[in-house]
CSV table of C-alpha atoms in Angstrom, one decimal:
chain,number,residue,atom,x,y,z
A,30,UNK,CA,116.8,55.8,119.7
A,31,UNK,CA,116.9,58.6,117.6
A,32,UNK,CA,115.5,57.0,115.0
A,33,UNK,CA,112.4,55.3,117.0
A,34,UNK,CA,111.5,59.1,118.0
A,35,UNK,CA,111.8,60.5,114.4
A,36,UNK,CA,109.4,58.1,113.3
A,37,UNK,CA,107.0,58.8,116.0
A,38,UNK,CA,107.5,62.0,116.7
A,39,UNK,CA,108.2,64.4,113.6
A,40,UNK,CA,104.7,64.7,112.4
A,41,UNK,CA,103.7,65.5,115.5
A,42,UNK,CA,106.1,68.2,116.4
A,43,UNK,CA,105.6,70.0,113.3
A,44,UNK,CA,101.7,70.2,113.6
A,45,UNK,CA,102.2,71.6,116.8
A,46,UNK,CA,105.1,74.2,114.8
A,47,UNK,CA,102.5,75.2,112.7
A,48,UNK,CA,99.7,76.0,115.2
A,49,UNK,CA,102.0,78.2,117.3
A,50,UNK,CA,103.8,79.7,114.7
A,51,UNK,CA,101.1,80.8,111.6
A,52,UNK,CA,97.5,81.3,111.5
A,53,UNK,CA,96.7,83.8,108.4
A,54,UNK,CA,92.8,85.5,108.9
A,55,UNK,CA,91.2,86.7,105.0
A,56,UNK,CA,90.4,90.2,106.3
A,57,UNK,CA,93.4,90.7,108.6
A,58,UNK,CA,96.0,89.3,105.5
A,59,UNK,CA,93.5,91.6,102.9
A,60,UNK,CA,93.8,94.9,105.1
A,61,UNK,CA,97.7,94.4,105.6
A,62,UNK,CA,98.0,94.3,101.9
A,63,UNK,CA,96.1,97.1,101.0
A,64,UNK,CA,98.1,99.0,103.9
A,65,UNK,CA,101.5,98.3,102.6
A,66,UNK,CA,101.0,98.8,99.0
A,67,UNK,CA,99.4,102.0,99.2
A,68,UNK,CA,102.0,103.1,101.3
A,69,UNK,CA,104.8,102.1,98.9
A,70,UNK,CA,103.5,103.9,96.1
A,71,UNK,CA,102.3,106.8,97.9
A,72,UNK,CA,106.7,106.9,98.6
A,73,UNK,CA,106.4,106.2,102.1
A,74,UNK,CA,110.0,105.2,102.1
A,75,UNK,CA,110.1,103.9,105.9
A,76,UNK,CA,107.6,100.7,104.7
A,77,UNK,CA,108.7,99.9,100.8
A,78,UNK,CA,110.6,100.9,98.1
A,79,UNK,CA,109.5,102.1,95.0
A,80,UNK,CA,111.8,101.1,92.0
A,81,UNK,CA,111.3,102.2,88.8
A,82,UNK,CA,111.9,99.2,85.8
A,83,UNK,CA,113.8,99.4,82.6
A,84,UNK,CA,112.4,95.9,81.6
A,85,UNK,CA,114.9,95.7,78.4
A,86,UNK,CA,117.5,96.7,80.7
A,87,UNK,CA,117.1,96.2,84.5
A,88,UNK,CA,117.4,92.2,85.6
A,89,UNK,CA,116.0,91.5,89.4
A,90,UNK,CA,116.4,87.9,91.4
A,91,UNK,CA,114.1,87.1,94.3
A,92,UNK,CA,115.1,84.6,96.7
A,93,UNK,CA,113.4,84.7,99.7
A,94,UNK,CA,113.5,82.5,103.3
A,95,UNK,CA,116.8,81.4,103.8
A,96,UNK,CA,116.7,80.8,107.5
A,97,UNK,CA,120.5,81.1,107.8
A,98,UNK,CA,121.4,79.3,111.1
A,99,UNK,CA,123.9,79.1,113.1
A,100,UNK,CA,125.3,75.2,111.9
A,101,UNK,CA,123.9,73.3,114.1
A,102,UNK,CA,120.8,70.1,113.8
A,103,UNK,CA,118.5,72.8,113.3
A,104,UNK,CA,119.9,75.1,110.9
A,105,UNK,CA,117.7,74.1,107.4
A,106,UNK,CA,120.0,76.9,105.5
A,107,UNK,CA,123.1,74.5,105.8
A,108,UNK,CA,122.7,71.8,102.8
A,109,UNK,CA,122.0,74.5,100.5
A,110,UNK,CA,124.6,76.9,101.3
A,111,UNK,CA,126.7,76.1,98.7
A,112,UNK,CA,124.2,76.1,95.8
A,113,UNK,CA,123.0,79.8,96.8
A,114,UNK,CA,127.2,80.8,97.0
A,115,UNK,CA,127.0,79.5,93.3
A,116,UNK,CA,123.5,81.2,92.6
A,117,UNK,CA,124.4,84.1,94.2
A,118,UNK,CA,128.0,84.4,91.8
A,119,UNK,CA,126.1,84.0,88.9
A,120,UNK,CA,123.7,86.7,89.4
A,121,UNK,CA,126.6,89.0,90.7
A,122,UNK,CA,128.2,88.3,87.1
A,123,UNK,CA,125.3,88.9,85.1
A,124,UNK,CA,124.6,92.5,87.0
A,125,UNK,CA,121.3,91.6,88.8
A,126,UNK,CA,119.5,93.3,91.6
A,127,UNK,CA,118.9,90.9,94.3
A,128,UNK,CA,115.9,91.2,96.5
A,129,UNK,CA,115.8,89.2,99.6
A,130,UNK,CA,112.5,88.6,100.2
A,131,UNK,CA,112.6,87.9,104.1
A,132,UNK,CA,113.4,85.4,106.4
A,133,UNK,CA,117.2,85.8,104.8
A,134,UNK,CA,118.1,85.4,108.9
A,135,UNK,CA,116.9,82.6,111.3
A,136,UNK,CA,116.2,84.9,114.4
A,137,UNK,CA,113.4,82.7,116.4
A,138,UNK,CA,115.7,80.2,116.8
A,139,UNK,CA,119.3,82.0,117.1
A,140,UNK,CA,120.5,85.1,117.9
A,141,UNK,CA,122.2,87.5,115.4
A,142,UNK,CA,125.9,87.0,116.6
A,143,UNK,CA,125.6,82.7,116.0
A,144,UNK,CA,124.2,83.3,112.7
A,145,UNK,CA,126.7,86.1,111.1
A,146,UNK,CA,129.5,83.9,112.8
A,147,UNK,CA,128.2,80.5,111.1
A,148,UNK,CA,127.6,82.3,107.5
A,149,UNK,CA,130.4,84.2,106.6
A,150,UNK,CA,130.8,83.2,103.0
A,151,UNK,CA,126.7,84.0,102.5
A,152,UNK,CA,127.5,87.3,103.9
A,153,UNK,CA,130.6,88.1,101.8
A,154,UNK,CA,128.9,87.0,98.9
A,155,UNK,CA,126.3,89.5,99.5
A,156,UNK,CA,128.2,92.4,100.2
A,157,UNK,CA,129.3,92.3,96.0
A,158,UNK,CA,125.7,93.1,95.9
A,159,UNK,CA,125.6,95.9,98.4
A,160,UNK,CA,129.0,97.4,96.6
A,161,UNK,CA,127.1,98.1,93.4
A,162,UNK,CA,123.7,99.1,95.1
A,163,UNK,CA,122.1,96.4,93.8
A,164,UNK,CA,120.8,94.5,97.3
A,165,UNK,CA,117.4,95.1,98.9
A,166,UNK,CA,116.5,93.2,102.0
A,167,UNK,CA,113.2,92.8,103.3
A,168,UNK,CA,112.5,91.7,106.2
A,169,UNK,CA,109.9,88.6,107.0
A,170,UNK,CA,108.6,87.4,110.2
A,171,UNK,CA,111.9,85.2,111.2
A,172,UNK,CA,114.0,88.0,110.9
A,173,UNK,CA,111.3,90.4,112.1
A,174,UNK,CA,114.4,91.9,114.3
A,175,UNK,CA,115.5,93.9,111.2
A,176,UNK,CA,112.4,96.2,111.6
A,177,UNK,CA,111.7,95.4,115.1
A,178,UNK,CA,115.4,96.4,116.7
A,179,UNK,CA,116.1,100.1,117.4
A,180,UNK,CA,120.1,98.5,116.9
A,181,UNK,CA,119.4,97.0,113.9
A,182,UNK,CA,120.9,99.5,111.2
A,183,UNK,CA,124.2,99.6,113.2
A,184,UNK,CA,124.3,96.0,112.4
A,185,UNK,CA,123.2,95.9,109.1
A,186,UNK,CA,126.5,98.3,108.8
A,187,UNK,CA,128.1,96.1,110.5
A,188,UNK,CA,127.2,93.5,108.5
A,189,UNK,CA,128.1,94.9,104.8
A,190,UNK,CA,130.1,97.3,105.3
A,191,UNK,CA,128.2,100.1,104.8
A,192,UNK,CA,124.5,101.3,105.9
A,193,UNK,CA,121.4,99.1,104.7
A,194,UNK,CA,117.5,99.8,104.7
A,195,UNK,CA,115.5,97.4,105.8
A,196,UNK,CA,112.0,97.4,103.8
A,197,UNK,CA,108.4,95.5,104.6
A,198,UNK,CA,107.7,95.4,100.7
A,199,UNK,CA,108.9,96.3,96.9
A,200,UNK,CA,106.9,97.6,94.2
A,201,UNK,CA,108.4,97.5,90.7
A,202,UNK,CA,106.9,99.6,88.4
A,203,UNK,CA,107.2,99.5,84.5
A,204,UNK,CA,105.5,99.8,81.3
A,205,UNK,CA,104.8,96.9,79.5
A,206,UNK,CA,103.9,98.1,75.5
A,207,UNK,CA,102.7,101.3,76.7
A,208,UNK,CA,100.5,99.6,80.0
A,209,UNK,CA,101.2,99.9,83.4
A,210,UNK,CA,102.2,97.0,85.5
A,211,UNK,CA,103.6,97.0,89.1
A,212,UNK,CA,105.0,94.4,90.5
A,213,UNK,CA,104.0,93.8,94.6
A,214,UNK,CA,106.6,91.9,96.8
A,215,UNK,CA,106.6,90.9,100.3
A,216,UNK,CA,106.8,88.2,102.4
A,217,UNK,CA,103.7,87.5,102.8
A,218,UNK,CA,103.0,86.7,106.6
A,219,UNK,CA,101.2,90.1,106.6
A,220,UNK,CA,97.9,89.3,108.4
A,221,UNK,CA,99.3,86.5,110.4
A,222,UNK,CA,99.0,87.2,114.3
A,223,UNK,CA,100.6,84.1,115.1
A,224,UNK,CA,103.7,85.2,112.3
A,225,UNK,CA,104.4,88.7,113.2
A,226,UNK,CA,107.2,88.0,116.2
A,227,UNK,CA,104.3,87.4,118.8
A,228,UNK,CA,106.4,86.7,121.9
A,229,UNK,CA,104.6,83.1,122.3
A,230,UNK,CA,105.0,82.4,118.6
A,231,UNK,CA,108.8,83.0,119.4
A,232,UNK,CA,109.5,81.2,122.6
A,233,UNK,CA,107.7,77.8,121.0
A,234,UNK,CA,110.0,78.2,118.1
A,235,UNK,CA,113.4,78.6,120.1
A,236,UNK,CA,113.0,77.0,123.0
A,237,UNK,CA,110.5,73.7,122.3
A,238,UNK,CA,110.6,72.9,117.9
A,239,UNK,CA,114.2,74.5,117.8
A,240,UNK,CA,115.8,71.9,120.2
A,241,UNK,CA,113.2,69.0,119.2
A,242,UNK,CA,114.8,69.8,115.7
A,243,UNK,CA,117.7,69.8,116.3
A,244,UNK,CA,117.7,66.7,117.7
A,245,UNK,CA,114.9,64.6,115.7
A,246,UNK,CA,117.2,66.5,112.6
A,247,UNK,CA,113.8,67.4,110.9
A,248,UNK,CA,114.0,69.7,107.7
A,249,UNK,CA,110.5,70.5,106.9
A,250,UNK,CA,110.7,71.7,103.8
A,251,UNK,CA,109.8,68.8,101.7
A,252,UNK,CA,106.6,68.5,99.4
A,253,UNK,CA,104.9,66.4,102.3
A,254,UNK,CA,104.9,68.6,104.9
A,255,UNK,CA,102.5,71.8,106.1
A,256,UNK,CA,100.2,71.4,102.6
A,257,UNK,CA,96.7,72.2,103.8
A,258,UNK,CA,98.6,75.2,105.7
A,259,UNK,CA,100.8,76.2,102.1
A,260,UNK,CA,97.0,75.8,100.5
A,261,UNK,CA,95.7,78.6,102.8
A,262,UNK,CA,98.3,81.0,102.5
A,263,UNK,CA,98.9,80.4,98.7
A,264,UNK,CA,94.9,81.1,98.8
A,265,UNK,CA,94.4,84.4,100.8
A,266,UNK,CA,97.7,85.5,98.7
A,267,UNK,CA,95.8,84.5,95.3
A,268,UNK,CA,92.3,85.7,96.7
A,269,UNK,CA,94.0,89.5,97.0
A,270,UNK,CA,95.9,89.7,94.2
A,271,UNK,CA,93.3,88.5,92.0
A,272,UNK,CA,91.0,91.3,92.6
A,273,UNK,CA,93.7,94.0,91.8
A,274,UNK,CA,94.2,95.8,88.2
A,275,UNK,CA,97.8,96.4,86.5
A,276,UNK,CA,99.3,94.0,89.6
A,277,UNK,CA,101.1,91.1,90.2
A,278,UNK,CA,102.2,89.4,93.7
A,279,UNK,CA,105.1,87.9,94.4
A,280,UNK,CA,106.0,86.8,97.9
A,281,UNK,CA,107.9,84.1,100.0
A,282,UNK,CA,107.0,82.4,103.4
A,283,UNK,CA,105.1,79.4,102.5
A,284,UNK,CA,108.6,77.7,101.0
A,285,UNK,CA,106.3,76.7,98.1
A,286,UNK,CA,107.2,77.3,94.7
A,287,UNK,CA,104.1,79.4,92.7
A,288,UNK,CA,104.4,80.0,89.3
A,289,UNK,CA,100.9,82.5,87.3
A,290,UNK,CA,99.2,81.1,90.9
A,291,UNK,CA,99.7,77.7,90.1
A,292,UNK,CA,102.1,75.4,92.0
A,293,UNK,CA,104.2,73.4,90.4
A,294,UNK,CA,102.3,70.3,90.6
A,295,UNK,CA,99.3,72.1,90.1
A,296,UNK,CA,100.8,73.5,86.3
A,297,UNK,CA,102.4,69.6,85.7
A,298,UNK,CA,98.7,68.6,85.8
A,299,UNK,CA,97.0,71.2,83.4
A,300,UNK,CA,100.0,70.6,81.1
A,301,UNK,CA,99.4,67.0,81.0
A,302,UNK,CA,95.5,68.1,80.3
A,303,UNK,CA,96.5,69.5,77.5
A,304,UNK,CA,99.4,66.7,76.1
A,305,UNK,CA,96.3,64.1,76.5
A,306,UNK,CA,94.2,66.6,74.4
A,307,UNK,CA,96.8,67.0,71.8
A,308,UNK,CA,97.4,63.0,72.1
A,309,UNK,CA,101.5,63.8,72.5
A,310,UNK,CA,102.0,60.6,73.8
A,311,UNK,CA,105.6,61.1,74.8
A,312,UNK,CA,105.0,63.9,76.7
A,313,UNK,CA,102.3,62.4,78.5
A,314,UNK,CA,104.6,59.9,79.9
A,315,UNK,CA,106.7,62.5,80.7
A,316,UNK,CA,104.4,64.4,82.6
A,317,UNK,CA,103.0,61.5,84.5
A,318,UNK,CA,106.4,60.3,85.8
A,319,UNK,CA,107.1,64.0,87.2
A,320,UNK,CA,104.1,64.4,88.6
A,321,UNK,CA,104.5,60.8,90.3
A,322,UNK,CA,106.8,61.9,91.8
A,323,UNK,CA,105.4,65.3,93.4
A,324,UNK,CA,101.8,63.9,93.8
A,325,UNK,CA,102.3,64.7,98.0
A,326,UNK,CA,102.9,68.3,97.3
A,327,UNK,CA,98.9,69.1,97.6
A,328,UNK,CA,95.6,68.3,96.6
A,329,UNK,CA,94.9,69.4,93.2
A,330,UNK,CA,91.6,71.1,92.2
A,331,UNK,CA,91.4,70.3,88.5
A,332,UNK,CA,88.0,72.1,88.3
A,333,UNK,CA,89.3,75.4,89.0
A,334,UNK,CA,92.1,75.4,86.6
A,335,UNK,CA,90.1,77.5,83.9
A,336,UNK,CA,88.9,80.6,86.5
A,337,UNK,CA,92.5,81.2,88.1
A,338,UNK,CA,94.1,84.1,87.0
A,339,UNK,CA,97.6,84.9,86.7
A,340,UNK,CA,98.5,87.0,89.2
A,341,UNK,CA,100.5,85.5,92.4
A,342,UNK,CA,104.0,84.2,92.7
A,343,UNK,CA,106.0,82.5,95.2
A,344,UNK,CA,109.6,82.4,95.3
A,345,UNK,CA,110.0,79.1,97.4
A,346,UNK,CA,112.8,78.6,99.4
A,347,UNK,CA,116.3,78.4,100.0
A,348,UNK,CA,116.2,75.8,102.4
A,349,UNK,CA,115.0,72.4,100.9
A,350,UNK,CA,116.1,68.9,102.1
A,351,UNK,CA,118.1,68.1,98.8
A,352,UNK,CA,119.8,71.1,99.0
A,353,UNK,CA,117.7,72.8,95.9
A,354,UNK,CA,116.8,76.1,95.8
A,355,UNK,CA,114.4,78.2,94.1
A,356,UNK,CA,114.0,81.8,92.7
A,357,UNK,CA,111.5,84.2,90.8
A,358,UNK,CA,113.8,85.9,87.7
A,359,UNK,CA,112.8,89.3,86.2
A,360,UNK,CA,114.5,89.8,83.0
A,361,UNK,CA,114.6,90.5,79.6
A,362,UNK,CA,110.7,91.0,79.6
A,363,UNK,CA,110.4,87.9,81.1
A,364,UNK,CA,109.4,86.3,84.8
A,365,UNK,CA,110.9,83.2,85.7
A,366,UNK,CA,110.6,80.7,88.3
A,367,UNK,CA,114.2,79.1,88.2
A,368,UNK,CA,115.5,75.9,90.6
A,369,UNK,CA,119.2,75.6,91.4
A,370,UNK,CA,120.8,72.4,91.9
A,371,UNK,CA,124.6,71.2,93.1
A,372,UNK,CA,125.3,68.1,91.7
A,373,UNK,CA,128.3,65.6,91.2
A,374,UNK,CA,128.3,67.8,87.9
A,375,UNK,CA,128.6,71.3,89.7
A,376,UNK,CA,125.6,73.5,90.5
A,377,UNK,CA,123.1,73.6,87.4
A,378,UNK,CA,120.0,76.9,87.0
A,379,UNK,CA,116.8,75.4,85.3
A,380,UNK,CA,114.1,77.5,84.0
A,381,UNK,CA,110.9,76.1,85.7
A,382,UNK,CA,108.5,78.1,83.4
A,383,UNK,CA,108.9,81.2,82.0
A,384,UNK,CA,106.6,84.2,80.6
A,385,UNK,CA,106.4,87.3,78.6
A,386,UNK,CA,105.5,90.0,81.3
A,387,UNK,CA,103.2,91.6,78.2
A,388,UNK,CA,100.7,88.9,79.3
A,389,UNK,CA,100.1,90.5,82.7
A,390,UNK,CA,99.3,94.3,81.3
C-alpha cells in the first residue's frame, strides 16, 4: 500500500510543500539583503558578525541545512549523519572555523527536546568546535526558533556547554593582493514571507508534509525535485550579488550546490563547451557520462553562460538521499565547493571545483 501511494502521491505532496512553505518576491529578498549587510558591517552585533580574515592563515567550512530530526520517517538528516561525524572530525583536526549556515535544526517539524535527544553524537561533535571558539551558528528559517525564542540562549548553553550567539548573517572581510573583498553569508530565505516561521508556513510543515513524509518516506533532496523553485531562489540570490562591488555571496536553503553562480550541472556543460572546442575527446566522454547522469537537476541556459558573473555560492546540503553531503571551503586563498561521501571504503572529501579568491577582488 505504501508503495501504490508513493507513486501517486509524492509529487503531489511536495508541490503542495513548496507552495506553503517558500515564495521569494525580487524587491522583498533585494531589501532584506541590503538590510542585513549593512548592518553587519556597520558592527551591529545583534544581526551578524563581522570576522576579520588572515587568508594564508585562517581556514572556514560552511555547511548549511542539516534538518537534524528527531529519527523518525521524516528526519532527512539521518542517512548522512555519519558522513558529517567524519566531516566534521576532519575539519576539527585541521583547525577550521565552522559556520553553520542555518537550518542546522529541524524545528517545523520537531520540537527542540526530540531533536537534541535523537543527535547526540552531531552535538558532541560540535561542541570541539565551540571549545576552541571556532563555531558560528546562524540561524535559517527551520530553525528560526534560535532568534525567535526569548529561551533560546539558555539552550544553546545548554546545548554546548557554554553560551552561544545566534547570528542572521557573516561577513568575512580580507584583503586579497592589496583589494578588498568581503565575503556575505546567510541563509538565504531573506525576503521569503512564506520562509520566515509564518505560523501557516509552520503548521503545513508539522502537522500535514511532516506526517505524509514520514509515512510516504520521501527525502526531497534529490536533483529531481523543487528545480523551477531552486532556479528562482538561485536567481534573485545571483540577481543581488551581481550588482555589488568587492562582494561575494554565499548562502544555503535551496539544498543546491552553486559553485562562481553556476550549478553544478550548469559548469559540467560549459566545461564540456570548452573540451569540444579543444577537441579533448576523452574528456568529452567524460563530461557527457556525468552530466547524463544529472541532466534532471535543471534546465540549462547555455546562452547566458558568457554574462554570468562570479559572485554567488551555495553550500548545498547536508541532507541528500545517498547520504552525500556538500560544503563551501575557505582556505589557503582558495574557495572550494567540496562533496563528502561514506562508502564501503570509508568516508572520502572531493574537491568539486576550486578557485583562487584573487579572481573575485
Amino acid at each position: 500500500m505504501r508503495k501504490f501511494l508513493q507513486r501517486i502521491l509524492t509529487n503531489p505532496v511536495i508541490r503542495l510543500a513548496d507552495k506553503y512553505s517558500s515564495h521569494p518576491k525580487r524587491q522583498l529578498v533585494f531589501d532584506a539583503l541590503d538590510k542585513l549587510y549593512r548592518k553587519i558591517t556597520a558592527g551591529n552585533e545583534q544581526k551578524g558578525l563581522l570576522i576579520p580574515v588572515d587568508t594564508q592563515k585562517d581556514k572556514f567550512i560552511i555547511f548549511s541545512d542539516l534538518h537534524k530530526g528527531a529519527k523518525n520517517g521524516a528526519d532527512d538528516f539521518m542517512v548522512c549523519e555519519q558522513t558529517y561525524l567524519e566531516a566534521l572530525d576532519y575539519y576539527e583536526k585541521n583547525a577550521f572555523h565552522y559556520i553553520c549556515l542555518g537550518d542546522g535544526e529541524e524545528l517545523w517539524e520537531n520540537n527542540l527536546f526530540a531533536v537534541r535527544a535523537a543527535n547526540k553524537a552531531s552535538i558532541e561533535k560540535e561542541k570541539t568546535f565551540v571549545q576552541r571558539q571556532a563555531l558560528t551558528k546562524v540561524f535559517g528559517n527551520h530553525d528560526l526558533f534560535w532568534d525567535a525564542d526569548p529561551f533560546s540562549g539558555v539552550q544553546l548553553k545548554s546545548m554546548y556547554g557554554v553560551a552561544v550567539k545566534i547570528y542572521e548573517g557573516v561577513v568575512l572581510q580580507m584583503q586579497i593582493e592589496g583589494r578588498p573583498l568581503s565575503v556575505f553569508l546567510t541563509h538565504g530565505h531573506q525576503g521569503d514571507e512564506q520562509s520566515d516561521g509564518n505560523w501557516f508556513s509552520k503548521f503545513f510543515v508539522s502537522r500535514i508534509w511532516g506526517p505524509l513524509q514520514s509515512y510516504l518516506r520521501i527525502n526531497p533532496n534529490t536533483p529531481a525535485y523543487n528545480s523551477q523553485l531552486k532556479t528562482l531562489h538561485n536567481t534573485l540570490m545571483y540577481e543581488w550579488s551581481s550588482q555589488q562591488q568587492g562582494l561575494i555571496l554565499i548562502t544555503g536553503h535551496t539544498h543546491q550546490p552553486v559553485f562562481e553562480s553556476l550549478t553544478l550541472l550548469e559548469s559540467l556543460v560549459l566545461q564540456l563547451d570548452q573540451a569540444r572546442k579543444n577537441n579533448d575527446l576523452a574528456l568529452v566522454h567524460k563530461l557527457e557520462q556525468e552530466i547524463k547522469t544529472r541532466q534532471v537537476e535543471l534546465p540549462v541556459a547555455l546562452n547566458l553562460y558568457d554574462k554570468i558573473l562570479p559572485t554567488y555560492f551555495n553550500s548545498g546540503c547536508c541532507c541528500y538521499s545517498d547520504g552525500d553531503i556538500t560544503g563551501i571551503e575557505i582556505e589557503g586563498g582558495c574557495i572550494r565547493l567540496i562533496r563528502w561521501k561514506n562508502s564501503a571504503d570509508g568516508c572520502n572529501r572531493t574537491i568539486l571545483a576550486e578557485k583562487k579568491l584573487a579572481a573575485f577582488s
